[in-house]
Amino acid sequence: EYGKDLTFDVILPRLKYMNVKQILMELSNQAAQNLNVSSALLYQNLWAQEQKISSAIGQKLAIVHLKISGPQKPFLALATLS
């Protein structure tokens, strides 16, 4: 069964942010703590990617993803907005 073993490293319920930049910054901070990488580097790469193509897929849903060198494990976060 697909996804039955899906677990999240971080769950951020009801984030109170005004814009995409703030959301990406919080996701970068959380990922940096878990992956031992620079949050600034993560944010810069996420923002650059968002500028090229939006992570929004509709119905107030976005799938933000980034592949970087360094960490050998995936990081999965779930965030909901208030």
Coordinates of N, CA and C in Angstrom, one line a residue:
E1 N 0.8 -1.2 0.0 CA 0.0 0.0 0.0 C 0.9 1.2 0.0
Y2 N 0.7 2.1 -1.0 CA 1.6 3.3 -1.2 C 1.3 4.3 0.0
G3 N 2.4 4.7 0.6 CA 2.3 5.7 1.6 C 2.0 5.2 3.0
K4 N 1.9 4.0 3.2 CA 1.5 3.5 4.5 C 2.6 3.7 5.6
D5 N 3.9 3.8 5.1 CA 5.0 4.1 6.0 C 5.5 5.5 6.0
L6 N 4.7 6.4 5.5 CA 5.0 7.8 5.3 C 5.0 8.5 6.7
T7 N 6.2 9.0 7.1 CA 6.3 9.8 8.3 C 6.9 11.1 8.0
F8 N 6.6 12.1 8.9 CA 7.0 13.5 8.7 C 8.1 13.7 9.8
D9 N 9.2 14.4 9.4 CA 10.2 14.9 10.3 C 9.7 16.0 11.2
V10 N 8.9 16.9 10.6 CA 8.3 18.0 11.3 C 6.9 18.3 10.8
I11 N 6.0 18.6 11.8 CA 4.7 19.0 11.4 C 4.5 20.4 12.0
L12 N 4.1 21.3 11.1 CA 3.9 22.7 11.5 C 2.4 23.1 11.3
P13 N 1.6 22.9 12.3 CA 0.2 23.2 12.2 C -0.1 24.7 12.3
R14 N -1.0 25.1 11.5 CA -1.6 26.5 11.6 C -0.5 27.6 11.6
L15 N 0.4 27.6 10.6 CA 1.3 28.7 10.5 C 0.6 30.0 10.3
K16 N 1.1 31.0 10.9 CA 0.5 32.4 10.7 C 1.4 33.3 10.0
Y17 N 1.5 33.1 8.7 CA 2.4 33.8 7.8 C 1.6 34.6 6.8
M18 N 2.2 35.6 6.3 CA 1.5 36.5 5.3 C 1.9 36.1 3.9
N19 N 3.1 35.6 3.6 CA 3.5 35.4 2.2 C 4.3 34.2 2.1
V20 N 4.6 33.9 0.8 CA 5.3 32.7 0.5 C 6.7 32.7 1.0
K21 N 7.4 33.9 1.0 CA 8.8 34.0 1.5 C 8.8 33.6 3.0
Q22 N 7.9 34.1 3.8 CA 7.9 33.7 5.2 C 7.7 32.2 5.4
I23 N 6.8 31.6 4.6 CA 6.6 30.2 4.8 C 7.9 29.4 4.4
L24 N 8.5 29.8 3.3 CA 9.7 29.1 2.9 C 10.8 29.3 3.9
M25 N 10.9 30.5 4.5 CA 11.9 30.7 5.5 C 11.7 29.8 6.7
E26 N 10.5 29.6 7.2 CA 10.2 28.7 8.3 C 10.5 27.3 7.9
L27 N 10.1 26.9 6.7 CA 10.5 25.5 6.3 C 12.0 25.3 6.2
S28 N 12.7 26.3 5.7 CA 14.1 26.2 5.7 C 14.8 26.1 7.0
N29 N 14.3 26.9 8.0 CA 14.8 26.8 9.4 C 14.6 25.4 10.0
Q30 N 13.4 24.9 9.8 CA 13.1 23.5 10.3 C 14.0 22.5 9.7
A31 N 14.1 22.5 8.4 CA 14.9 21.5 7.6 C 16.4 21.6 8.0
A32 N 16.9 22.9 8.2 CA 18.3 23.1 8.5 C 18.6 22.4 9.8
Q33 N 17.7 22.5 10.8 CA 17.9 21.9 12.1 C 18.0 20.4 12.0
N34 N 17.2 19.8 11.2 CA 17.2 18.4 11.0 C 18.3 17.8 10.1
L35 N 18.7 18.6 9.2 CA 19.7 18.1 8.2 C 21.1 18.6 8.4
N36 N 21.3 19.5 9.4 CA 22.6 20.1 9.7 C 23.2 20.8 8.5
V37 N 22.4 21.6 7.8 CA 22.8 22.4 6.7 C 22.4 23.9 7.0
S38 N 22.8 24.8 6.2 CA 22.5 26.2 6.4 C 21.1 26.5 6.0
S39 N 20.4 27.2 6.9 CA 19.0 27.5 6.6 C 19.0 28.6 5.5
A40 N 20.0 29.5 5.5 CA 20.1 30.5 4.4 C 20.3 29.9 3.1
L41 N 21.1 28.9 3.0 CA 21.3 28.2 1.7 C 20.0 27.5 1.3
L42 N 19.3 26.8 2.2 CA 18.1 26.2 1.8 C 17.1 27.2 1.3
Y43 N 16.9 28.3 2.1 CA 16.0 29.4 1.7 C 16.3 29.9 0.3
Q44 N 17.6 30.3 0.1 CA 17.9 30.9 -1.2 C 17.6 29.9 -2.3
N45 N 17.9 28.6 -2.2 CA 17.5 27.7 -3.2 C 16.0 27.5 -3.4
L46 N 15.3 27.4 -2.3 CA 13.9 27.3 -2.4 C 13.2 28.5 -3.1
W47 N 13.7 29.7 -2.7 CA 13.1 30.9 -3.3 C 13.5 31.0 -4.8
A48 N 14.7 30.7 -5.1 CA 15.1 30.7 -6.5 C 14.2 29.7 -7.3
Q49 N 14.0 28.5 -6.8 CA 13.1 27.5 -7.4 C 11.7 28.0 -7.6
E50 N 11.2 28.7 -6.5 CA 9.8 29.2 -6.5 C 9.7 30.3 -7.6
Q51 N 10.7 31.1 -7.8 CA 10.7 32.1 -8.8 C 10.6 31.5 -10.2
K52 N 11.3 30.4 -10.4 CA 11.2 29.7 -11.7 C 9.9 29.1 -12.0
I53 N 9.4 28.4 -11.0 CA 8.1 27.7 -11.2 C 7.4 27.6 -9.8
S54 N 6.2 28.0 -9.7 CA 5.5 27.9 -8.5 C 5.2 26.5 -8.0
S55 N 5.3 26.4 -6.6 CA 5.1 25.1 -6.0 C 3.6 24.8 -5.8
A56 N 2.8 25.9 -6.0 CA 1.3 25.8 -5.8 C 0.7 24.9 -6.9
I57 N -0.2 24.0 -6.4 CA -0.8 23.1 -7.4 C -2.3 23.3 -7.4
G58 N -2.8 24.2 -6.6 CA -4.3 24.5 -6.5 C -4.9 24.1 -5.3
Q59 N -6.1 24.6 -5.0 CA -6.9 24.3 -3.9 C -6.2 24.6 -2.6
K60 N -5.4 25.7 -2.6 CA -4.5 26.1 -1.4 C -3.5 25.0 -1.0
L61 N -3.0 24.3 -2.0 CA -2.0 23.2 -1.8 C -0.8 23.5 -2.6
A62 N 0.4 23.3 -1.9 CA 1.7 23.5 -2.6 C 2.6 22.3 -2.2
I63 N 3.4 21.9 -3.1 CA 4.3 20.8 -2.8 C 5.7 21.5 -3.1
V64 N 6.4 21.8 -2.0 CA 7.7 22.4 -2.1 C 8.7 21.3 -2.0
H65 N 9.7 21.3 -2.9 CA 10.7 20.3 -2.9 C 12.0 20.9 -3.4
L66 N 13.1 20.2 -2.9 CA 14.4 20.7 -3.3 C 15.4 19.6 -3.1
K67 N 16.3 19.4 -4.1 CA 17.3 18.4 -4.0 C 18.6 19.2 -3.9
I68 N 19.4 18.8 -2.8 CA 20.7 19.5 -2.6 C 21.7 18.4 -2.3
S69 N 23.0 18.8 -2.5 CA 24.0 17.8 -2.2 C 24.3 17.9 -0.7
G70 N 24.8 16.9 -0.1 CA 25.1 16.9 1.3 C 24.3 15.9 2.1
P71 N 23.1 16.3 2.5 CA 22.3 15.3 3.4 C 22.0 14.0 2.6
Q72 N 22.2 12.9 3.3 CA 21.9 11.6 2.7 C 20.5 11.1 3.0
K73 N 19.8 11.8 3.8 CA 18.4 11.3 4.1 C 17.4 12.4 3.7
P74 N 16.2 11.9 3.3 CA 15.2 12.9 2.9 C 14.6 13.6 4.2
F75 N 14.1 14.7 4.0 CA 13.4 15.5 5.0 C 12.0 15.8 4.5
L76 N 11.0 15.4 5.4 CA 9.6 15.6 5.0 C 8.9 16.4 6.0
A77 N 8.3 17.5 5.6 CA 7.6 18.4 6.6 C 6.2 18.6 6.0
L78 N 5.3 18.7 7.0 CA 3.9 19.0 6.7 C 3.5 20.3 7.4
A79 N 3.1 21.3 6.6 CA 2.7 22.6 7.2 C 1.3 22.9 6.8
T80 N 0.5 23.4 7.7 CA -0.9 23.9 7.4 C -0.9 25.4 7.8
L81 N -1.7 26.2 7.1 CA -1.8 27.6 7.4 C -3.1 27.9 8.1
S82 N -3.0 28.9 8.9 CA -4.2 29.3 9.7 C -5.0 30.3 8.8

